[in-house]
């Protein structure tokens, strides 16, 4: 199984809603990532979890809250988002290495989020 | 911080023509990875280069890592309509899991 599964595929939410994005992998990868991608732009790193601990937070606003319940799951909790947060949210995972990112990242199909 | 630029931003080619995208960094890279993202899809890993001057081939695709490890290129010979998409280079800041993506080159192939 070389898949990263993300749910839901599409999400429309109001600015006062609370929702969660989910990501799952069963490849035994110990590094998991959240990326945000706007149209015609590269993926932008948000968070990195390594061995279920948050290791990188790229100064993401607190209305985005990541959670790693176990080594296979990664969530992104959303609260009080703004319309400019509408984007494709990608989850990825990779093998760990002695120095960090030394192997390919496997991406999920993403959640297309629209904030109204 | 680490920045990776790609040129060109867009390229339209006739089917059968060759295509090259270039990735340039302001700092020395520990590695370079290439990903392809089809329209409406997600990034899919193509290859990783680690050694200075390394060249790798995958069928019609040739990947090169510069001698100074500050640039890389992806060359596609005789493009096909299935090559359509955006090609990103990416690299990790040394000793971290911080994958940083280049700006991307969007390829359109006209049949």
PDB file of N, CA and C in Angstrom, chain B residues 18-108:
ATOM      1  N   UNK B  18      11.026  18.750 -27.948  1.00  0.00           N
ATOM      2  CA  UNK B  18      11.668  18.549 -26.654  1.00  0.00           C
ATOM      3  C   UNK B  18      11.292  19.684 -25.697  1.00  0.00           C
ATOM      4  N   UNK B  19      11.507  19.421 -24.407  1.00  0.00           N
ATOM      5  CA  UNK B  19      11.165  20.403 -23.364  1.00  0.00           C
ATOM      6  C   UNK B  19      12.211  20.317 -22.256  1.00  0.00           C
ATOM      7  N   UNK B  20      12.603  21.485 -21.748  1.00  0.00           N
ATOM      8  CA  UNK B  20      13.534  21.512 -20.616  1.00  0.00           C
ATOM      9  C   UNK B  20      13.072  22.540 -19.601  1.00  0.00           C
ATOM     10  N   UNK B  21      13.128  22.177 -18.329  1.00  0.00           N
ATOM     11  CA  UNK B  21      12.877  23.111 -17.250  1.00  0.00           C
ATOM     12  C   UNK B  21      14.103  23.142 -16.348  1.00  0.00           C
ATOM     13  N   UNK B  22      14.393  24.335 -15.822  1.00  0.00           N
ATOM     14  CA  UNK B  22      15.598  24.543 -15.041  1.00  0.00           C
ATOM     15  C   UNK B  22      15.218  24.993 -13.622  1.00  0.00           C
ATOM     16  N   UNK B  23      15.986  24.526 -12.678  1.00  0.00           N
ATOM     17  CA  UNK B  23      15.743  24.810 -11.268  1.00  0.00           C
ATOM     18  C   UNK B  23      17.029  25.428 -10.708  1.00  0.00           C
ATOM     19  N   UNK B  24      16.920  26.606 -10.113  1.00  0.00           N
ATOM     20  CA  UNK B  24      18.111  27.311  -9.628  1.00  0.00           C
ATOM     21  C   UNK B  24      17.929  27.731  -8.180  1.00  0.00           C
ATOM     22  N   UNK B  25      18.968  27.480  -7.392  1.00  0.00           N
ATOM     23  CA  UNK B  25      18.933  27.813  -5.968  1.00  0.00           C
ATOM     24  C   UNK B  25      20.000  28.847  -5.638  1.00  0.00           C
ATOM     25  N   UNK B  26      19.701  29.671  -4.654  1.00  0.00           N
ATOM     26  CA  UNK B  26      20.683  30.659  -4.195  1.00  0.00           C
ATOM     27  C   UNK B  26      21.697  30.020  -3.244  1.00  0.00           C
ATOM     28  N   UNK B  27      21.387  28.825  -2.740  1.00  0.00           N
ATOM     29  CA  UNK B  27      22.286  28.142  -1.804  1.00  0.00           C
ATOM     30  C   UNK B  27      22.566  26.725  -2.301  1.00  0.00           C
ATOM     31  N   UNK B  28      23.593  26.113  -1.778  1.00  0.00           N
ATOM     32  CA  UNK B  28      23.918  24.730  -2.136  1.00  0.00           C
ATOM     33  C   UNK B  28      22.847  23.796  -1.598  1.00  0.00           C
ATOM     34  N   UNK B  29      22.420  22.876  -2.440  1.00  0.00           N
ATOM     35  CA  UNK B  29      21.350  21.950  -2.075  1.00  0.00           C
ATOM     36  C   UNK B  29      21.937  20.608  -1.646  1.00  0.00           C
ATOM     37  N   UNK B  30      21.332  19.981  -0.629  1.00  0.00           N
ATOM     38  CA  UNK B  30      21.791  18.652  -0.221  1.00  0.00           C
ATOM     39  C   UNK B  30      21.243  17.595  -1.177  1.00  0.00           C
ATOM     40  N   UNK B  31      20.110  17.853  -1.771  1.00  0.00           N
ATOM     41  CA  UNK B  31      19.524  16.929  -2.733  1.00  0.00           C
ATOM     42  C   UNK B  31      18.538  17.714  -3.596  1.00  0.00           C
ATOM     43  N   UNK B  32      18.064  17.109  -4.650  1.00  0.00           N
ATOM     44  CA  UNK B  32      17.000  17.712  -5.452  1.00  0.00           C
ATOM     45  C   UNK B  32      16.037  16.601  -5.841  1.00  0.00           C
ATOM     46  N   UNK B  33      14.769  16.878  -5.716  1.00  0.00           N
ATOM     47  CA  UNK B  33      13.741  15.938  -6.134  1.00  0.00           C
ATOM     48  C   UNK B  33      12.882  16.615  -7.203  1.00  0.00           C
ATOM     49  N   UNK B  34      12.324  15.816  -8.069  1.00  0.00           N
ATOM     50  CA  UNK B  34      11.407  16.321  -9.090  1.00  0.00           C
ATOM     51  C   UNK B  34      10.051  15.647  -8.933  1.00  0.00           C
ATOM     52  N   UNK B  35       9.007  16.468  -9.041  1.00  0.00           N
ATOM     53  CA  UNK B  35       7.635  16.002  -8.945  1.00  0.00           C
ATOM     54  C   UNK B  35       6.856  16.489 -10.158  1.00  0.00           C
ATOM     55  N   UNK B  36       5.827  15.717 -10.506  1.00  0.00           N
ATOM     56  CA  UNK B  36       4.917  16.122 -11.579  1.00  0.00           C
ATOM     57  C   UNK B  36       3.506  16.200 -10.994  1.00  0.00           C
ATOM     58  N   UNK B  37       2.809  17.282 -11.323  1.00  0.00           N
ATOM     59  CA  UNK B  37       1.431  17.434 -10.871  1.00  0.00           C
ATOM     60  C   UNK B  37       0.553  17.640 -12.104  1.00  0.00           C
ATOM     61  N   UNK B  38      -0.292  16.655 -12.363  1.00  0.00           N
ATOM     62  CA  UNK B  38      -1.231  16.783 -13.474  1.00  0.00           C
ATOM     63  C   UNK B  38      -2.318  17.801 -13.103  1.00  0.00           C
ATOM     64  N   UNK B  39      -2.961  18.415 -14.084  1.00  0.00           N
ATOM     65  CA  UNK B  39      -4.058  19.354 -13.778  1.00  0.00           C
ATOM     66  C   UNK B  39      -5.112  18.684 -12.909  1.00  0.00           C
ATOM     67  N   UNK B  40      -5.465  19.316 -11.784  1.00  0.00           N
ATOM     68  CA  UNK B  40      -6.450  18.756 -10.867  1.00  0.00           C
ATOM     69  C   UNK B  40      -5.926  17.630  -9.997  1.00  0.00           C
ATOM     70  N   UNK B  41      -4.643  17.339 -10.115  1.00  0.00           N
ATOM     71  CA  UNK B  41      -4.077  16.215  -9.356  1.00  0.00           C
ATOM     72  C   UNK B  41      -3.167  16.662  -8.234  1.00  0.00           C
ATOM     73  N   UNK B  42      -2.386  15.712  -7.731  1.00  0.00           N
ATOM     74  CA  UNK B  42      -1.473  15.993  -6.643  1.00  0.00           C
ATOM     75  C   UNK B  42      -0.043  15.715  -7.110  1.00  0.00           C
ATOM     76  N   UNK B  43       0.949  16.283  -6.430  1.00  0.00           N
ATOM     77  CA  UNK B  43       2.342  16.038  -6.842  1.00  0.00           C
ATOM     78  C   UNK B  43       2.702  14.559  -6.724  1.00  0.00           C
ATOM     79  N   UNK B  44       3.374  14.059  -7.762  1.00  0.00           N
ATOM     80  CA  UNK B  44       3.837  12.670  -7.784  1.00  0.00           C
ATOM     81  C   UNK B  44       5.343  12.680  -7.987  1.00  0.00           C
ATOM     82  N   UNK B  45       6.022  11.964  -7.123  1.00  0.00           N
ATOM     83  CA  UNK B  45       7.486  11.906  -7.155  1.00  0.00           C
ATOM     84  C   UNK B  45       7.980  11.280  -8.458  1.00  0.00           C
ATOM     85  N   UNK B  46       9.005  11.918  -9.042  1.00  0.00           N
ATOM     86  CA  UNK B  46       9.632  11.358 -10.248  1.00  0.00           C
ATOM     87  C   UNK B  46      11.009  10.769  -9.922  1.00  0.00           C
ATOM     88  N   UNK B  47      11.856  11.579  -9.273  1.00  0.00           N
ATOM     89  CA  UNK B  47      13.237  11.137  -9.060  1.00  0.00           C
ATOM     90  C   UNK B  47      13.917  11.987  -7.994  1.00  0.00           C
ATOM     91  N   UNK B  48      15.000  11.457  -7.431  1.00  0.00           N
ATOM     92  CA  UNK B  48      15.834  12.223  -6.508  1.00  0.00           C
ATOM     93  C   UNK B  48      17.288  12.156  -6.981  1.00  0.00           C
ATOM     94  N   UNK B  49      17.972  13.289  -6.940  1.00  0.00           N
ATOM     95  CA  UNK B  49      19.396  13.372  -7.247  1.00  0.00           C
ATOM     96  C   UNK B  49      20.125  13.859  -6.009  1.00  0.00           C
ATOM     97  N   UNK B  50      21.271  13.271  -5.751  1.00  0.00           N
ATOM     98  CA  UNK B  50      21.998  13.600  -4.523  1.00  0.00           C
ATOM     99  C   UNK B  50      23.446  14.034  -4.796  1.00  0.00           C
ATOM    100  N   UNK B  51      24.069  13.415  -5.806  1.00  0.00           N
ATOM    101  CA  UNK B  51      25.499  13.666  -6.035  1.00  0.00           C
ATOM    102  C   UNK B  51      25.733  14.800  -7.018  1.00  0.00           C
ATOM    103  N   UNK B  52      26.808  15.530  -6.789  1.00  0.00           N
ATOM    104  CA  UNK B  52      27.226  16.588  -7.691  1.00  0.00           C
ATOM    105  C   UNK B  52      27.425  16.024  -9.097  1.00  0.00           C
ATOM    106  N   UNK B  53      26.826  16.682 -10.112  1.00  0.00           N
ATOM    107  CA  UNK B  53      26.988  16.253 -11.494  1.00  0.00           C
ATOM    108  C   UNK B  53      26.187  15.020 -11.879  1.00  0.00           C
ATOM    109  N   UNK B  54      25.329  14.550 -10.997  1.00  0.00           N
ATOM    110  CA  UNK B  54      24.588  13.312 -11.255  1.00  0.00           C
ATOM    111  C   UNK B  54      23.604  13.480 -12.413  1.00  0.00           C
ATOM    112  N   UNK B  55      23.507  12.442 -13.236  1.00  0.00           N
ATOM    113  CA  UNK B  55      22.555  12.401 -14.343  1.00  0.00           C
ATOM    114  C   UNK B  55      21.773  11.098 -14.236  1.00  0.00           C
ATOM    115  N   UNK B  56      20.445  11.214 -14.297  1.00  0.00           N
ATOM    116  CA  UNK B  56      19.617  10.008 -14.274  1.00  0.00           C
ATOM    117  C   UNK B  56      18.606  10.078 -15.400  1.00  0.00           C
ATOM    118  N   UNK B  57      18.273   8.905 -15.944  1.00  0.00           N
ATOM    119  CA  UNK B  57      17.303   8.860 -17.048  1.00  0.00           C
ATOM    120  C   UNK B  57      16.147   7.940 -16.690  1.00  0.00           C
ATOM    121  N   UNK B  58      14.962   8.369 -17.116  1.00  0.00           N
ATOM    122  CA  UNK B  58      13.765   7.538 -17.014  1.00  0.00           C
ATOM    123  C   UNK B  58      13.075   7.640 -18.371  1.00  0.00           C
ATOM    124  N   UNK B  59      13.280   6.645 -19.212  1.00  0.00           N
ATOM    125  CA  UNK B  59      12.676   6.629 -20.546  1.00  0.00           C
ATOM    126  C   UNK B  59      12.987   7.942 -21.280  1.00  0.00           C
ATOM    127  N   UNK B  60      12.019   8.783 -21.530  1.00  0.00           N
ATOM    128  CA  UNK B  60      12.248  10.026 -22.289  1.00  0.00           C
ATOM    129  C   UNK B  60      12.678  11.196 -21.388  1.00  0.00           C
ATOM    130  N   UNK B  61      12.771  10.965 -20.090  1.00  0.00           N
ATOM    131  CA  UNK B  61      13.120  12.030 -19.146  1.00  0.00           C
ATOM    132  C   UNK B  61      14.571  11.900 -18.707  1.00  0.00           C
ATOM    133  N   UNK B  62      15.289  13.023 -18.737  1.00  0.00           N
ATOM    134  CA  UNK B  62      16.677  13.075 -18.270  1.00  0.00           C
ATOM    135  C   UNK B  62      16.795  14.157 -17.214  1.00  0.00           C
ATOM    136  N   UNK B  63      17.340  13.773 -16.066  1.00  0.00           N
ATOM    137  CA  UNK B  63      17.479  14.672 -14.926  1.00  0.00           C
ATOM    138  C   UNK B  63      18.959  14.883 -14.659  1.00  0.00           C
ATOM    139  N   UNK B  64      19.309  16.144 -14.335  1.00  0.00           N
ATOM    140  CA  UNK B  64      20.706  16.456 -14.083  1.00  0.00           C
ATOM    141  C   UNK B  64      20.826  17.325 -12.852  1.00  0.00           C
ATOM    142  N   UNK B  65      21.857  17.077 -12.039  1.00  0.00           N
ATOM    143  CA  UNK B  65      22.163  17.895 -10.869  1.00  0.00           C
ATOM    144  C   UNK B  65      23.480  18.589 -11.163  1.00  0.00           C
ATOM    145  N   UNK B  66      23.534  19.892 -10.975  1.00  0.00           N
ATOM    146  CA  UNK B  66      24.724  20.653 -11.317  1.00  0.00           C
ATOM    147  C   UNK B  66      25.935  20.306 -10.470  1.00  0.00           C
ATOM    148  N   UNK B  67      27.101  20.614 -11.013  1.00  0.00           N
ATOM    149  CA  UNK B  67      28.358  20.310 -10.313  1.00  0.00           C
ATOM    150  C   UNK B  67      28.434  21.028  -8.969  1.00  0.00           C
ATOM    151  N   UNK B  68      27.925  22.247  -8.909  1.00  0.00           N
ATOM    152  CA  UNK B  68      27.970  23.017  -7.666  1.00  0.00           C
ATOM    153  C   UNK B  68      26.777  22.720  -6.765  1.00  0.00           C
ATOM    154  N   UNK B  69      25.888  21.840  -7.195  1.00  0.00           N
ATOM    155  CA  UNK B  69      24.678  21.466  -6.451  1.00  0.00           C
ATOM    156  C   UNK B  69      23.816  22.698  -6.136  1.00  0.00           C
ATOM    157  N   UNK B  70      23.759  23.621  -7.104  1.00  0.00           N
ATOM    158  CA  UNK B  70      22.885  24.783  -6.942  1.00  0.00           C
ATOM    159  C   UNK B  70      21.826  24.823  -8.033  1.00  0.00           C
ATOM    160  N   UNK B  71      21.923  23.920  -9.011  1.00  0.00           N
ATOM    161  CA  UNK B  71      20.925  23.929 -10.057  1.00  0.00           C
ATOM    162  C   UNK B  71      20.677  22.516 -10.554  1.00  0.00           C
ATOM    163  N   UNK B  72      19.557  22.371 -11.231  1.00  0.00           N
ATOM    164  CA  UNK B  72      19.156  21.076 -11.759  1.00  0.00           C
ATOM    165  C   UNK B  72      18.292  21.308 -12.987  1.00  0.00           C
ATOM    166  N   UNK B  73      18.201  20.277 -13.827  1.00  0.00           N
ATOM    167  CA  UNK B  73      17.353  20.397 -15.004  1.00  0.00           C
ATOM    168  C   UNK B  73      16.609  19.098 -15.247  1.00  0.00           C
ATOM    169  N   UNK B  74      15.463  19.233 -15.906  1.00  0.00           N
ATOM    170  CA  UNK B  74      14.668  18.091 -16.354  1.00  0.00           C
ATOM    171  C   UNK B  74      14.424  18.291 -17.840  1.00  0.00           C
ATOM    172  N   UNK B  75      14.816  17.318 -18.638  1.00  0.00           N
ATOM    173  CA  UNK B  75      14.659  17.390 -20.080  1.00  0.00           C
ATOM    174  C   UNK B  75      13.747  16.256 -20.528  1.00  0.00           C
ATOM    175  N   UNK B  76      12.736  16.604 -21.311  1.00  0.00           N
ATOM    176  CA  UNK B  76      11.855  15.576 -21.878  1.00  0.00           C
ATOM    177  C   UNK B  76      12.075  15.549 -23.391  1.00  0.00           C
ATOM    178  N   UNK B  77      12.392  14.397 -23.900  1.00  0.00           N
ATOM    179  CA  UNK B  77      12.592  14.218 -25.346  1.00  0.00           C
ATOM    180  C   UNK B  77      11.272  13.801 -25.979  1.00  0.00           C
ATOM    181  N   UNK B  78      10.975  14.417 -27.119  1.00  0.00           N
ATOM    182  CA  UNK B  78       9.784  14.029 -27.900  1.00  0.00           C
ATOM    183  C   UNK B  78       8.537  13.985 -27.021  1.00  0.00           C
ATOM    184  N   UNK B  79       8.088  15.154 -26.588  1.00  0.00           N
ATOM    185  CA  UNK B  79       6.955  15.242 -25.664  1.00  0.00           C
ATOM    186  C   UNK B  79       5.705  14.564 -26.226  1.00  0.00           C
ATOM    187  N   UNK B  80       4.905  14.081 -25.295  1.00  0.00           N
ATOM    188  CA  UNK B  80       3.610  13.474 -25.626  1.00  0.00           C
ATOM    189  C   UNK B  80       2.530  14.207 -24.832  1.00  0.00           C
ATOM    190  N   UNK B  81       1.286  14.034 -25.238  1.00  0.00           N
ATOM    191  CA  UNK B  81       0.193  14.743 -24.538  1.00  0.00           C
ATOM    192  C   UNK B  81       0.098  14.306 -23.083  1.00  0.00           C
ATOM    193  N   UNK B  82       0.566  13.126 -22.778  1.00  0.00           N
ATOM    194  CA  UNK B  82       0.551  12.634 -21.390  1.00  0.00           C
ATOM    195  C   UNK B  82       1.570  13.347 -20.505  1.00  0.00           C
ATOM    196  N   UNK B  83       2.461  14.130 -21.114  1.00  0.00           N
ATOM    197  CA  UNK B  83       3.455  14.874 -20.332  1.00  0.00           C
ATOM    198  C   UNK B  83       2.893  16.179 -19.765  1.00  0.00           C
ATOM    199  N   UNK B  84       1.672  16.511 -20.135  1.00  0.00           N
ATOM    200  CA  UNK B  84       1.057  17.762 -19.669  1.00  0.00           C
ATOM    201  C   UNK B  84       0.994  17.786 -18.146  1.00  0.00           C
ATOM    202  N   UNK B  85       1.316  18.940 -17.577  1.00  0.00           N
ATOM    203  CA  UNK B  85       1.253  19.102 -16.116  1.00  0.00           C
ATOM    204  C   UNK B  85       2.238  20.155 -15.667  1.00  0.00           C
ATOM    205  N   UNK B  86       2.369  20.276 -14.358  1.00  0.00           N
ATOM    206  CA  UNK B  86       3.343  21.199 -13.786  1.00  0.00           C
ATOM    207  C   UNK B  86       4.460  20.393 -13.160  1.00  0.00           C
ATOM    208  N   UNK B  87       5.681  20.751 -13.505  1.00  0.00           N
ATOM    209  CA  UNK B  87       6.850  20.063 -12.993  1.00  0.00           C
ATOM    210  C   UNK B  87       7.504  20.929 -11.922  1.00  0.00           C
ATOM    211  N   UNK B  88       7.656  20.343 -10.737  1.00  0.00           N
ATOM    212  CA  UNK B  88       8.267  21.046  -9.615  1.00  0.00           C
ATOM    213  C   UNK B  88       9.578  20.373  -9.238  1.00  0.00           C
ATOM    214  N   UNK B  89      10.589  21.176  -8.959  1.00  0.00           N
ATOM    215  CA  UNK B  89      11.736  20.649  -8.245  1.00  0.00           C
ATOM    216  C   UNK B  89      11.506  20.935  -6.772  1.00  0.00           C
ATOM    217  N   UNK B  90      12.149  20.164  -5.926  1.00  0.00           N
ATOM    218  CA  UNK B  90      12.002  20.362  -4.486  1.00  0.00           C
ATOM    219  C   UNK B  90      13.294  19.935  -3.821  1.00  0.00           C
ATOM    220  N   UNK B  91      13.545  20.518  -2.664  1.00  0.00           N
ATOM    221  CA  UNK B  91      14.743  20.139  -1.927  1.00  0.00           C
ATOM    222  C   UNK B  91      14.473  20.282  -0.445  1.00  0.00           C
ATOM    223  N   UNK B  92      15.253  19.564   0.347  1.00  0.00           N
ATOM    224  CA  UNK B  92      15.108  19.679   1.794  1.00  0.00           C
ATOM    225  C   UNK B  92      16.251  20.513   2.343  1.00  0.00           C
ATOM    226  N   UNK B  93      15.909  21.425   3.230  1.00  0.00           N
ATOM    227  CA  UNK B  93      16.945  22.166   3.948  1.00  0.00           C
ATOM    228  C   UNK B  93      17.764  21.139   4.721  1.00  0.00           C
ATOM    229  N   UNK B  94      19.076  21.293   4.647  1.00  0.00           N
ATOM    230  CA  UNK B  94      19.984  20.281   5.181  1.00  0.00           C
ATOM    231  C   UNK B  94      19.640  19.848   6.598  1.00  0.00           C
ATOM    232  N   UNK B  95      19.496  18.540   6.798  1.00  0.00           N
ATOM    233  CA  UNK B  95      19.260  17.991   8.119  1.00  0.00           C
ATOM    234  C   UNK B  95      17.844  18.157   8.639  1.00  0.00           C
ATOM    235  N   UNK B  96      16.904  18.497   7.744  1.00  0.00           N
ATOM    236  CA  UNK B  96      15.518  18.683   8.201  1.00  0.00           C
ATOM    237  C   UNK B  96      14.563  17.930   7.286  1.00  0.00           C
ATOM    238  N   UNK B  97      13.306  17.914   7.643  1.00  0.00           N
ATOM    239  CA  UNK B  97      12.253  17.371   6.796  1.00  0.00           C
ATOM    240  C   UNK B  97      11.554  18.490   6.028  1.00  0.00           C
ATOM    241  N   UNK B  98      12.195  19.626   5.937  1.00  0.00           N
ATOM    242  CA  UNK B  98      11.550  20.791   5.349  1.00  0.00           C
ATOM    243  C   UNK B  98      11.694  20.767   3.831  1.00  0.00           C
ATOM    244  N   UNK B  99      10.765  20.113   3.129  1.00  0.00           N
ATOM    245  CA  UNK B  99      10.765  20.076   1.673  1.00  0.00           C
ATOM    246  C   UNK B  99      10.268  21.404   1.150  1.00  0.00           C
ATOM    247  N   UNK B 100      11.117  22.065   0.388  1.00  0.00           N
ATOM    248  CA  UNK B 100      10.746  23.348  -0.207  1.00  0.00           C
ATOM    249  C   UNK B 100      10.609  23.151  -1.706  1.00  0.00           C
ATOM    250  N   UNK B 101       9.471  23.599  -2.243  1.00  0.00           N
ATOM    251  CA  UNK B 101       9.211  23.412  -3.665  1.00  0.00           C
ATOM    252  C   UNK B 101       9.646  24.623  -4.475  1.00  0.00           C
ATOM    253  N   UNK B 102      10.139  24.358  -5.671  1.00  0.00           N
ATOM    254  CA  UNK B 102      10.413  25.423  -6.618  1.00  0.00           C
ATOM    255  C   UNK B 102       9.115  26.002  -7.133  1.00  0.00           C
ATOM    256  N   UNK B 103       9.228  27.051  -7.924  1.00  0.00           N
ATOM    257  CA  UNK B 103       8.057  27.778  -8.396  1.00  0.00           C
ATOM    258  C   UNK B 103       7.257  27.009  -9.451  1.00  0.00           C
ATOM    259  N   UNK B 104       7.847  26.007 -10.070  1.00  0.00           N
ATOM    260  CA  UNK B 104       7.125  25.149 -11.009  1.00  0.00           C
ATOM    261  C   UNK B 104       7.166  25.639 -12.452  1.00  0.00           C
ATOM    262  N   UNK B 105       7.110  24.699 -13.371  1.00  0.00           N
ATOM    263  CA  UNK B 105       6.984  25.004 -14.804  1.00  0.00           C
ATOM    264  C   UNK B 105       5.772  24.261 -15.328  1.00  0.00           C
ATOM    265  N   UNK B 106       4.826  25.025 -15.876  1.00  0.00           N
ATOM    266  CA  UNK B 106       3.607  24.417 -16.414  1.00  0.00           C
ATOM    267  C   UNK B 106       3.813  24.093 -17.885  1.00  0.00           C
ATOM    268  N   UNK B 107       3.662  22.834 -18.235  1.00  0.00           N
ATOM    269  CA  UNK B 107       3.882  22.373 -19.610  1.00  0.00           C
ATOM    270  C   UNK B 107       2.544  22.044 -20.271  1.00  0.00           C
ATOM    271  N   UNK B 108       2.349  22.624 -21.456  1.00  0.00           N
ATOM    272  CA  UNK B 108       1.195  22.238 -22.295  1.00  0.00           C
ATOM    273  C   UNK B 108       1.737  21.637 -23.575  1.00  0.00           C
TER     274      UNK B 108
END
